[in-house]
Structure formats: C-alpha cells, structure tokens
Short mmCIF file of C-alpha atoms in Angstrom, two decimals:
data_model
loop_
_atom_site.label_atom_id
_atom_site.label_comp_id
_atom_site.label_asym_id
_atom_site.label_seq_id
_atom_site.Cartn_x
_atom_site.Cartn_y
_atom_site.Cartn_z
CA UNK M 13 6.08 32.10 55.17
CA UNK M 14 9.31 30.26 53.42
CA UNK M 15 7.29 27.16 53.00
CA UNK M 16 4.02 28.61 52.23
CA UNK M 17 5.65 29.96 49.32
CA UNK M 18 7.79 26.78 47.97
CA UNK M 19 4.11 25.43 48.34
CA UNK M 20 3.07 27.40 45.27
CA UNK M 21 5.65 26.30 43.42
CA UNK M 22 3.79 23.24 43.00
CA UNK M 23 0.44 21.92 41.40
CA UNK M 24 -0.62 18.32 41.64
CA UNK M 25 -1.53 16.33 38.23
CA UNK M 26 -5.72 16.14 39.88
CA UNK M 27 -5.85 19.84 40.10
CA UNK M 28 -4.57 20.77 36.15
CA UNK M 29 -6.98 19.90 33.08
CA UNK M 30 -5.85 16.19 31.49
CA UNK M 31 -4.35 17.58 28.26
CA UNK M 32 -1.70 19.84 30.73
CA UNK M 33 -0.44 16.51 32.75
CA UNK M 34 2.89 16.39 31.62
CA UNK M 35 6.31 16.87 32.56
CA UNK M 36 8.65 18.88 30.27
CA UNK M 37 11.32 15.80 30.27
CA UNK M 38 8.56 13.89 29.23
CA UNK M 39 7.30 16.14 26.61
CA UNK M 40 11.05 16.69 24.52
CA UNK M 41 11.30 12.41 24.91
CA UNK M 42 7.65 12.27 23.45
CA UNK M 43 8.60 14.66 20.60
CA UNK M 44 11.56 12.38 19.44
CA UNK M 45 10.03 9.21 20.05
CA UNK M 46 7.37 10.52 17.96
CA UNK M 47 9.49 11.66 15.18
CA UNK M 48 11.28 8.41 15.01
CA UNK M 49 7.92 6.81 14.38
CA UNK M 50 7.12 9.43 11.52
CA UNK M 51 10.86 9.14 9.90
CA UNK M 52 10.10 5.17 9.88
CA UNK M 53 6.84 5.68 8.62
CA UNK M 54 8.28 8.53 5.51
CA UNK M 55 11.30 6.20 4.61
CA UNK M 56 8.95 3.26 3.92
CA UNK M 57 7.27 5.37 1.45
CA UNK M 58 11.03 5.11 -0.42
CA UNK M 59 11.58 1.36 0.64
CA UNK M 60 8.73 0.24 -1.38
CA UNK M 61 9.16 1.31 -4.87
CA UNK M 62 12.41 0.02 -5.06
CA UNK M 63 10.71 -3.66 -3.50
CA UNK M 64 11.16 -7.08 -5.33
CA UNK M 65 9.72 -9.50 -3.53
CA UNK M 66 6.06 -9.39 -2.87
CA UNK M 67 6.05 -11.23 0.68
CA UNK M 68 8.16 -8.56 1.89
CA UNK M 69 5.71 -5.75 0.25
CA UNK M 70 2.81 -6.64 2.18
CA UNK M 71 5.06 -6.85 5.46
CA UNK M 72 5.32 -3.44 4.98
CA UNK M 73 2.27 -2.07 3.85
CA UNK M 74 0.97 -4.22 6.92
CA UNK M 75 3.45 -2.15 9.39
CA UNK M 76 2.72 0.80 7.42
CA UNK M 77 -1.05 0.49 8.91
CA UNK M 78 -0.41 -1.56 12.15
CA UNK M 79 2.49 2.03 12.91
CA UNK M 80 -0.01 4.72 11.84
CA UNK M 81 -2.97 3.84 13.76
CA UNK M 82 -0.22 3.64 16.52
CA UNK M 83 0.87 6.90 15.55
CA UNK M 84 -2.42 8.44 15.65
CA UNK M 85 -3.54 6.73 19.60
CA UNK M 86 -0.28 7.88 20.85
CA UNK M 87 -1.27 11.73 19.22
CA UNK M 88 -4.30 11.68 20.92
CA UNK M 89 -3.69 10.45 24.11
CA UNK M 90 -0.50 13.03 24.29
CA UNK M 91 -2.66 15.95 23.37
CA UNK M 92 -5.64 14.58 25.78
CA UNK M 93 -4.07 13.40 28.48
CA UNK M 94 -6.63 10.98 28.60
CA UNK M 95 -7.87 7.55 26.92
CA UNK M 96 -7.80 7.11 23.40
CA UNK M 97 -10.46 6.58 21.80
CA UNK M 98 -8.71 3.57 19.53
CA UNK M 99 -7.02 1.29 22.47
CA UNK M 100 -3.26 -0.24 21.75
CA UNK M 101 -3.79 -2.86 19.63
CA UNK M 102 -1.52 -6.68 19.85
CA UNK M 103 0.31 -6.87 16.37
CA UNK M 104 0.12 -10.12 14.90
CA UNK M 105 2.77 -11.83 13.06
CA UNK M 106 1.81 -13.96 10.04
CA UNK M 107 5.54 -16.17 9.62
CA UNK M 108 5.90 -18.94 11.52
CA UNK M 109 8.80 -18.84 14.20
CA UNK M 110 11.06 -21.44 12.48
CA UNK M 111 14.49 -19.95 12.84
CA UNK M 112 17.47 -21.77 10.90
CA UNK M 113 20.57 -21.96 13.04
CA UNK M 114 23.96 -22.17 10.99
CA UNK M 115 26.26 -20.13 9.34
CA UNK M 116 27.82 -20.45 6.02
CA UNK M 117 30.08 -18.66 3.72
CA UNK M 118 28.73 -15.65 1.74
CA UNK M 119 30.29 -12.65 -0.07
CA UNK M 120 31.65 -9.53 1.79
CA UNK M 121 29.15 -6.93 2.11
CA UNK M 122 30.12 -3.12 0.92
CA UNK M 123 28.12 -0.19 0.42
CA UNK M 124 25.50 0.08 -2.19
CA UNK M 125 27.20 3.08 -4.52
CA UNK M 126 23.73 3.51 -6.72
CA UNK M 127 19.76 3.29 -5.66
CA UNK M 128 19.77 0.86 -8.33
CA UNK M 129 21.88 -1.67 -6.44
CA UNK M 130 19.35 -1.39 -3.12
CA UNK M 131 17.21 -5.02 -2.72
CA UNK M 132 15.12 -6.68 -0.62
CA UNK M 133 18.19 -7.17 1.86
CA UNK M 134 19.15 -4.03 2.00
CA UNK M 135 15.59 -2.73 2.64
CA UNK M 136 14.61 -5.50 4.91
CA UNK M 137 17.70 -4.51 7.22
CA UNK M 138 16.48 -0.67 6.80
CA UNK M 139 13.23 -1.72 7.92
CA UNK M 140 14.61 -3.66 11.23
CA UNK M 141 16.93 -0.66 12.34
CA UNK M 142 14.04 1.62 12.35
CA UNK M 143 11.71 -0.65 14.21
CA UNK M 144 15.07 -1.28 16.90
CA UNK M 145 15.47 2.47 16.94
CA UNK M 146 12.03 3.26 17.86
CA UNK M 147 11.16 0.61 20.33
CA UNK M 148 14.75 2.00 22.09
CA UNK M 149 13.09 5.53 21.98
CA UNK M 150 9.86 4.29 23.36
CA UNK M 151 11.26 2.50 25.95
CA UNK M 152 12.94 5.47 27.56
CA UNK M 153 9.96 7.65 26.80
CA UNK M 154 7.90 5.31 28.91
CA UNK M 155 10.39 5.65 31.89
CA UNK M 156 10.43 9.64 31.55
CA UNK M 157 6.64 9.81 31.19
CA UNK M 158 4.82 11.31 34.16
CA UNK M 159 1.34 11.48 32.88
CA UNK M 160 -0.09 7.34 33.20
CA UNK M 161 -1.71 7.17 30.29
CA UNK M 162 0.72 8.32 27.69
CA UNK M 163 3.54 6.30 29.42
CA UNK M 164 0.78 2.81 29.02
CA UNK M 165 0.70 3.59 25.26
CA UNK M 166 4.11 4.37 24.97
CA UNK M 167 5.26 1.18 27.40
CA UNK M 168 2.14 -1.06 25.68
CA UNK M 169 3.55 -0.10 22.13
CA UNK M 170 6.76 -1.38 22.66
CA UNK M 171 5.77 -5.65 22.94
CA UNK M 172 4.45 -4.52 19.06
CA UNK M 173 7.62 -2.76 17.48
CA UNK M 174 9.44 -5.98 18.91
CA UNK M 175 6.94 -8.23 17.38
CA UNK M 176 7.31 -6.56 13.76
CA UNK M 177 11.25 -6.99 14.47
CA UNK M 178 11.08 -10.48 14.87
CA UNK M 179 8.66 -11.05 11.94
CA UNK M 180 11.68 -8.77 9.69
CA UNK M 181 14.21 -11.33 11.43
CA UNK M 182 12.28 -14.33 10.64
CA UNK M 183 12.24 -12.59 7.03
CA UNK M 184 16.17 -12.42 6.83
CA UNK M 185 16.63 -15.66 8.76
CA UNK M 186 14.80 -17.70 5.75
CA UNK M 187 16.69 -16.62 3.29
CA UNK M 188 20.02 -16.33 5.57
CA UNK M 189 20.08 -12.81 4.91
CA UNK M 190 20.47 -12.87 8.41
CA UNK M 191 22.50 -16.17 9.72
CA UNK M 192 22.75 -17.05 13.44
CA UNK M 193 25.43 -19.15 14.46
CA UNK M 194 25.07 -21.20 17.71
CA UNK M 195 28.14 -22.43 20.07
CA UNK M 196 28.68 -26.13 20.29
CA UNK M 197 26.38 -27.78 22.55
CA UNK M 198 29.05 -28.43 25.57
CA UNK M 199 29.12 -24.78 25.07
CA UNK M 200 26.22 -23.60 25.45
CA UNK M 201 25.57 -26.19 28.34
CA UNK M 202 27.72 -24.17 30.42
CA UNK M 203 26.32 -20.99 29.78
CA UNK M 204 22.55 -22.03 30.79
CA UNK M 205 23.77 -23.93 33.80
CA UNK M 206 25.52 -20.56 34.92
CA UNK M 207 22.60 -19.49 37.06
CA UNK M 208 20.79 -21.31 39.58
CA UNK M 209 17.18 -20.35 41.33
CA UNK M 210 16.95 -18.94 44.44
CA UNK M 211 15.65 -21.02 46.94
CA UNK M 212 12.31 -20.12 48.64
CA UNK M 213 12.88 -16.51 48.33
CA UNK M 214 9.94 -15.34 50.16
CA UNK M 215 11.36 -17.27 53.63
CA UNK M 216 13.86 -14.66 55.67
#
C-alpha cells in the first residue's frame, strides 16, 4: 500500500505534454540565465550611443542579432518543450586570431566619474563581462536542465557566447586595451612538460 502510494508521487517526462517537461531547479536557472541574456541585450542599447569607433559598432549590432535570435530559440523551446523551429546557429567571428603577446607600460586605470568620459574601452570591457556572465549562467543551466532539448540549446549556445568573447578579446588585444604577458620561454617549458599521456589506457 506504502509503495503504491510513493508510486503516485511520480510521473515520467513520456507521460506529461512537452511544454510541462521540466524540473523546478531547472526552471528558476532558466529564468536567470534568461534574464542575463535580456540585461546584455538592454545595456547594449546604452553602449552604442556613446560608441566611437565604427569596427566596434557593427560588433555589436552583429551580437545584438546573432543574441536575439538566440534569445527567441531558447523562448520557444522552454515554453515547447520541444524543437525550435530556428535551430542553434555557429556564430562566426570576422577578426582574425592574431593575438599580440607583450606587456608595456600604460596609465593607471580609475573609475569613469561622468558618462562623458565612457569609450570604446570601457564599453568593449562592458561588453566582454556580459558575454562571460552569461555563458557562466548557461553553463550551469545546462547541468540543472532535465528536459533534453532545452539543456542542447542552452549547452549548444554556450561554444557561441565564447566565440563573441574572443572576437571582444581580439578587439582589446589590437589595440592593447587588453595586454597578455607571457612567462619566459624556460618558463613556460616547464609548465607544458608538467603532464604526461597515459599510456594505452584502454589495456587493464
């Protein structure tokens, strides 16, 4: 009798309607993994008035369409349950991956004190943290989400944010906005020789 009740307790995903296959961990994570995506999407509208350079413009504008038409699968598929009707798409960067290695002197940074004082750096670094922050939320969506579909998009979605990071940080890098130092070469030697393959690892 005890364990024909517990039995009731649960339903498996095949016998509820698409749209109602989803956990409620999974549906809080979605929410704010969404919201970051909409907060990214609203702050660019402020980032690009205040704009100089035109190269970093159409970066935007090209995330700006690239991140709603990612917005609007991951909507559907969370209130279908099912496949979108406009698949995950494979963002493509336009930069080259040329990255200067180096470091030299610049100016201490402080705090903007007026909107006026706000440039491409400053906007190109806003840009970057909100990309970081949402791949971060997606990534732990994906690993909460029960229902397979939602956690593809979410987990497929991810490769893209990255992507549009790295295009920002090529950005930066070029004009060392953004330096990357690199340990001396005897250095650095000893850090890639640190780990060694494992030999014929499917022998016991």
């Amino acid at each position: 009798m005890f364990n024909q009740q517990q039995n009731q307790n649960f339903q498996g995903s095949s016998q509820m309607p698409d749209h109602q296959s989803h956990g409620g961990h999974e549906m809080f994570d979605a929410h704010e993994a969404i919201s970051s995506l909409i907060g990214g999407l609203e702050q660019g509208l402020l980032y690009e008035q205040h704009i100089q350079d035109p190269e970093l413009k159409t970066m935007l504008q090209k995330h700006k369409t690239f991140l709603t038409q990612m917005y609007n699968t991951i909507v559907e598929t969370l209130n279908t349950g099912q496949e979108p009707s406009q698949k995950t798409q494979t963002y493509m960067m336009s930069d080259s991956n040329n990255v200067l290695y180096g470091m030299k002197p610049t100016q201490p940074k402080t705090p903007a004190q007026a909107v006026t004082e706000l440039n491409d750096q400053c906007i190109s670094s806003f840009m970057m943290g909100n990309l970081k922050a949402t791949a971060s939320g997606f990534t732990m969506t994906a690993l909460e989400t029960t229902n397979p579909v939602l956690r593809r998009v979410f987990a497929d979605s991810v490769p893209n944010l990255i992507e549009m990071a790295y295009e920002i940080f090529l950005y930066q890098n070029k004009r060392q906005y953004y330096q990357v130092p690199q340990l001396k070469p005897e250095e650095m030697q000893i850090y890639m020789s640190s780990f060694a393959p494992v030999q014929n690892p499917m022998q016991h």
